[in-house]
Amino acid sequence: MELAVGTIVSGKVTTITKFGAFVSLGGNKSGLVHISEVAAAFVSDVHDFLTEGQEVQVKILSISPEGKINLSVKQALPAAQETKPRSAYRPQSAPQRPAQRHTASVATTPAAPVEQSFEDKLKQFMTMSDSKMSELNRNRDGKRHKRR
């Protein structure tokens, strides 16, 4: 099978690394899909979008003289189709871990109305900032007195 830049071919994900995924194109050829070319959305972990053994459509971006093939999954998708992480396809009945929150920030944050004016947001920010600064100063002053 002859590979040409710009063509869309089918391949199988063979290895997933922290920087991308290697895809076997057949005929003893393989290429790399860089993490930036996995999906249109931000990708922090390739495992959220691809699995080993998965069949994917890839676009050939470039072929170096050494034979390295650069591939893209996001450019092979139609413009209307959006890539979602696999975790987005979890059934709603599956238990999900609760988000971990810092209890101090939750306690000091008042319930925000749906629509706030700029002045309200600024006032809320200044209140939170003042309380955090006073707490930091209190901790700093307490540490200074212990040294003497």
PDB file of C-alpha atoms in Angstrom:
ATOM      1  CA  MET A   1       0.000   0.000   0.000  1.00  0.00           C
ATOM      2  CA  GLU A   2       1.477   3.350  -1.044  1.00  0.00           C
ATOM      3  CA  LEU A   3       1.191   6.099   1.565  1.00  0.00           C
ATOM      4  CA  ALA A   4       0.916   9.715   0.450  1.00  0.00           C
ATOM      5  CA  VAL A   5       0.762  12.940   2.420  1.00  0.00           C
ATOM      6  CA  GLY A   6      -2.818  14.186   2.836  1.00  0.00           C
ATOM      7  CA  THR A   7      -4.533  10.825   2.431  1.00  0.00           C
ATOM      8  CA  ILE A   8      -6.820   9.377   5.076  1.00  0.00           C
ATOM      9  CA  VAL A   9      -6.145   5.749   5.940  1.00  0.00           C
ATOM     10  CA  SER A  10      -7.338   3.263   8.512  1.00  0.00           C
ATOM     11  CA  GLY A  11      -4.967   1.995  11.168  1.00  0.00           C
ATOM     12  CA  LYS A  12      -4.820   0.183  14.473  1.00  0.00           C
ATOM     13  CA  VAL A  13      -3.470   1.778  17.672  1.00  0.00           C
ATOM     14  CA  THR A  14      -0.536  -0.361  18.824  1.00  0.00           C
ATOM     15  CA  THR A  15       1.056   1.653  21.633  1.00  0.00           C
ATOM     16  CA  ILE A  16      -0.018   4.644  23.718  1.00  0.00           C
ATOM     17  CA  THR A  17       2.601   6.884  25.306  1.00  0.00           C
ATOM     18  CA  LYS A  18       2.427  10.138  27.271  1.00  0.00           C
ATOM     19  CA  PHE A  19       3.215  12.121  24.100  1.00  0.00           C
ATOM     20  CA  GLY A  20       0.908  10.342  21.640  1.00  0.00           C
ATOM     21  CA  ALA A  21      -0.024   7.023  20.083  1.00  0.00           C
ATOM     22  CA  PHE A  22       1.631   4.767  17.548  1.00  0.00           C
ATOM     23  CA  VAL A  23      -0.665   3.485  14.808  1.00  0.00           C
ATOM     24  CA  SER A  24       0.034   0.480  12.576  1.00  0.00           C
ATOM     25  CA  LEU A  25      -0.882   1.271   8.978  1.00  0.00           C
ATOM     26  CA  GLY A  26      -0.300  -2.189   7.538  1.00  0.00           C
ATOM     27  CA  GLY A  27       2.498  -3.330   5.275  1.00  0.00           C
ATOM     28  CA  ASN A  28       4.981  -3.171   8.177  1.00  0.00           C
ATOM     29  CA  LYS A  29       4.470   0.624   8.388  1.00  0.00           C
ATOM     30  CA  SER A  30       3.531   2.615  11.462  1.00  0.00           C
ATOM     31  CA  GLY A  31       3.290   6.264  12.398  1.00  0.00           C
ATOM     32  CA  LEU A  32       2.889   8.569  15.374  1.00  0.00           C
ATOM     33  CA  VAL A  33      -0.200  10.554  16.279  1.00  0.00           C
ATOM     34  CA  HIS A  34       1.160  13.336  18.489  1.00  0.00           C
ATOM     35  CA  ILE A  35      -0.941  14.230  21.561  1.00  0.00           C
ATOM     36  CA  SER A  36      -1.801  17.567  19.921  1.00  0.00           C
ATOM     37  CA  GLU A  37      -3.322  15.714  16.958  1.00  0.00           C
ATOM     38  CA  VAL A  38      -5.472  13.226  18.920  1.00  0.00           C
ATOM     39  CA  ALA A  39      -8.562  15.419  19.343  1.00  0.00           C
ATOM     40  CA  ALA A  40      -9.838  18.932  18.785  1.00  0.00           C
ATOM     41  CA  ALA A  41     -10.293  19.335  22.556  1.00  0.00           C
ATOM     42  CA  PHE A  42      -7.440  19.658  25.057  1.00  0.00           C
ATOM     43  CA  VAL A  43      -5.838  16.257  25.664  1.00  0.00           C
ATOM     44  CA  SER A  44      -3.994  15.735  28.926  1.00  0.00           C
ATOM     45  CA  ASP A  45      -4.022  11.933  28.714  1.00  0.00           C
ATOM     46  CA  VAL A  46      -4.179  10.057  25.417  1.00  0.00           C
ATOM     47  CA  HIS A  47      -5.865   7.127  27.203  1.00  0.00           C
ATOM     48  CA  ASP A  48      -9.003   9.299  27.556  1.00  0.00           C
ATOM     49  CA  PHE A  49      -9.455   9.262  23.769  1.00  0.00           C
ATOM     50  CA  LEU A  50      -7.740   6.144  22.409  1.00  0.00           C
ATOM     51  CA  THR A  51      -7.203   2.536  23.475  1.00  0.00           C
ATOM     52  CA  GLU A  52      -4.671  -0.009  22.281  1.00  0.00           C
ATOM     53  CA  GLY A  53      -6.145  -2.176  19.541  1.00  0.00           C
ATOM     54  CA  GLN A  54      -8.681   0.487  18.501  1.00  0.00           C
ATOM     55  CA  GLU A  55      -9.251   0.997  14.770  1.00  0.00           C
ATOM     56  CA  VAL A  56      -8.908   4.676  13.841  1.00  0.00           C
ATOM     57  CA  GLN A  57      -9.011   6.810  10.733  1.00  0.00           C
ATOM     58  CA  VAL A  58      -5.854   8.940  10.450  1.00  0.00           C
ATOM     59  CA  LYS A  59      -4.632  11.579   8.024  1.00  0.00           C
ATOM     60  CA  ILE A  60      -0.999  11.407   6.925  1.00  0.00           C
ATOM     61  CA  LEU A  61       0.560  14.782   7.744  1.00  0.00           C
ATOM     62  CA  SER A  62       4.136  14.145   6.671  1.00  0.00           C
ATOM     63  CA  ILE A  63       6.655  11.459   5.825  1.00  0.00           C
ATOM     64  CA  SER A  64      10.268  12.231   6.681  1.00  0.00           C
ATOM     65  CA  PRO A  65      13.218  11.044   4.567  1.00  0.00           C
ATOM     66  CA  GLU A  66      14.051   8.609   7.394  1.00  0.00           C
ATOM     67  CA  GLY A  67      10.610   7.040   6.977  1.00  0.00           C
ATOM     68  CA  LYS A  68       8.914   8.557  10.051  1.00  0.00           C
ATOM     69  CA  ILE A  69       5.220   9.101   9.452  1.00  0.00           C
ATOM     70  CA  ASN A  70       3.321  11.857  11.286  1.00  0.00           C
ATOM     71  CA  LEU A  71      -0.408  11.236  11.611  1.00  0.00           C
ATOM     72  CA  SER A  72      -3.498  13.098  12.814  1.00  0.00           C
ATOM     73  CA  VAL A  73      -6.781  11.725  14.102  1.00  0.00           C
ATOM     74  CA  LYS A  74      -8.449  15.123  14.543  1.00  0.00           C
ATOM     75  CA  GLN A  75      -7.766  16.184  10.938  1.00  0.00           C
ATOM     76  CA  ALA A  76      -9.209  12.917   9.638  1.00  0.00           C
ATOM     77  CA  LEU A  77     -12.554  13.588  11.331  1.00  0.00           C
ATOM     78  CA  PRO A  78     -15.307  15.490   9.537  1.00  0.00           C
ATOM     79  CA  ALA A  79     -15.578  19.084  10.768  1.00  0.00           C
ATOM     80  CA  ALA A  80     -19.022  18.470  12.289  1.00  0.00           C
ATOM     81  CA  GLN A  81     -17.915  15.450  14.327  1.00  0.00           C
ATOM     82  CA  GLU A  82     -16.481  16.348  17.721  1.00  0.00           C
ATOM     83  CA  THR A  83     -14.138  14.041  19.583  1.00  0.00           C
ATOM     84  CA  LYS A  84     -15.084  13.358  23.200  1.00  0.00           C
ATOM     85  CA  PRO A  85     -13.023  11.526  25.787  1.00  0.00           C
ATOM     86  CA  ARG A  86     -14.073   7.960  26.474  1.00  0.00           C
ATOM     87  CA  SER A  87     -15.045   9.008  29.996  1.00  0.00           C
ATOM     88  CA  ALA A  88     -17.804  11.167  28.448  1.00  0.00           C
ATOM     89  CA  TYR A  89     -19.455   8.001  27.147  1.00  0.00           C
ATOM     90  CA  ARG A  90     -19.819   6.444  30.614  1.00  0.00           C
ATOM     91  CA  PRO A  91     -23.379   5.430  31.420  1.00  0.00           C
ATOM     92  CA  GLN A  92     -25.092   7.723  33.902  1.00  0.00           C
ATOM     93  CA  SER A  93     -25.693   4.830  36.317  1.00  0.00           C
ATOM     94  CA  ALA A  94     -21.955   4.299  36.814  1.00  0.00           C
ATOM     95  CA  PRO A  95     -20.735   5.636  40.150  1.00  0.00           C
ATOM     96  CA  GLN A  96     -18.534   8.661  39.808  1.00  0.00           C
ATOM     97  CA  ARG A  97     -16.003   9.954  42.289  1.00  0.00           C
ATOM     98  CA  PRO A  98     -17.035  13.178  43.957  1.00  0.00           C
ATOM     99  CA  ALA A  99     -14.870  16.132  43.121  1.00  0.00           C
ATOM    100  CA  GLN A 100     -12.376  16.917  45.860  1.00  0.00           C
ATOM    101  CA  ARG A 101     -12.660  20.454  47.095  1.00  0.00           C
ATOM    102  CA  HIS A 102     -10.747  22.495  49.580  1.00  0.00           C
ATOM    103  CA  THR A 103     -13.112  22.971  52.515  1.00  0.00           C
ATOM    104  CA  ALA A 104     -11.831  26.430  53.447  1.00  0.00           C
ATOM    105  CA  SER A 105     -12.592  27.885  50.018  1.00  0.00           C
ATOM    106  CA  VAL A 106     -16.056  26.316  49.965  1.00  0.00           C
ATOM    107  CA  ALA A 107     -16.902  27.761  53.360  1.00  0.00           C
ATOM    108  CA  THR A 108     -15.796  31.302  52.474  1.00  0.00           C
ATOM    109  CA  THR A 109     -17.373  31.390  49.022  1.00  0.00           C
ATOM    110  CA  PRO A 110     -20.922  32.738  49.149  1.00  0.00           C
ATOM    111  CA  ALA A 111     -23.525  31.230  46.852  1.00  0.00           C
ATOM    112  CA  ALA A 112     -23.165  33.091  43.578  1.00  0.00           C
ATOM    113  CA  PRO A 113     -26.293  34.252  41.772  1.00  0.00           C
ATOM    114  CA  VAL A 114     -26.718  33.204  38.186  1.00  0.00           C
ATOM    115  CA  GLU A 115     -25.974  36.689  36.833  1.00  0.00           C
ATOM    116  CA  GLN A 116     -23.622  38.998  38.725  1.00  0.00           C
ATOM    117  CA  SER A 117     -22.542  42.474  37.790  1.00  0.00           C
ATOM    118  CA  PHE A 118     -18.887  43.364  37.561  1.00  0.00           C
ATOM    119  CA  GLU A 119     -19.081  45.319  40.814  1.00  0.00           C
ATOM    120  CA  ASP A 120     -20.561  42.314  42.648  1.00  0.00           C
ATOM    121  CA  LYS A 121     -17.858  40.026  41.303  1.00  0.00           C
ATOM    122  CA  LEU A 122     -15.161  42.540  42.281  1.00  0.00           C
ATOM    123  CA  LYS A 123     -16.602  42.921  45.782  1.00  0.00           C
ATOM    124  CA  GLN A 124     -16.710  39.136  46.224  1.00  0.00           C
ATOM    125  CA  PHE A 125     -13.133  38.816  44.984  1.00  0.00           C
ATOM    126  CA  MET A 126     -11.867  41.563  47.272  1.00  0.00           C
ATOM    127  CA  THR A 127     -13.588  39.991  50.300  1.00  0.00           C
ATOM    128  CA  MET A 128     -12.048  36.589  49.603  1.00  0.00           C
ATOM    129  CA  SER A 129      -8.664  38.146  48.886  1.00  0.00           C
ATOM    130  CA  ASP A 130      -8.680  40.145  52.141  1.00  0.00           C
ATOM    131  CA  SER A 131      -9.591  37.080  54.193  1.00  0.00           C
ATOM    132  CA  LYS A 132      -6.855  34.991  52.564  1.00  0.00           C
ATOM    133  CA  MET A 133      -4.268  37.737  53.035  1.00  0.00           C
ATOM    134  CA  SER A 134      -5.152  38.210  56.695  1.00  0.00           C
ATOM    135  CA  GLU A 135      -4.857  34.440  57.249  1.00  0.00           C
ATOM    136  CA  LEU A 136      -1.450  34.392  55.537  1.00  0.00           C
ATOM    137  CA  ASN A 137      -0.247  37.360  57.572  1.00  0.00           C
ATOM    138  CA  ARG A 138      -1.454  35.716  60.786  1.00  0.00           C
ATOM    139  CA  ASN A 139       0.471  32.544  59.951  1.00  0.00           C
ATOM    140  CA  ARG A 140       3.569  34.509  58.997  1.00  0.00           C
ATOM    141  CA  ASP A 141       3.484  36.608  62.175  1.00  0.00           C
ATOM    142  CA  GLY A 142       3.022  33.502  64.309  1.00  0.00           C
ATOM    143  CA  LYS A 143       6.105  31.912  62.767  1.00  0.00           C
ATOM    144  CA  ARG A 144       8.180  35.060  63.293  1.00  0.00           C
ATOM    145  CA  HIS A 145       7.474  35.182  67.028  1.00  0.00           C
ATOM    146  CA  LYS A 146       8.427  31.541  67.560  1.00  0.00           C
ATOM    147  CA  ARG A 147      11.988  32.135  66.348  1.00  0.00           C
ATOM    148  CA  ARG A 148      12.855  34.675  69.055  1.00  0.00           C
TER     149      ARG A 148
END
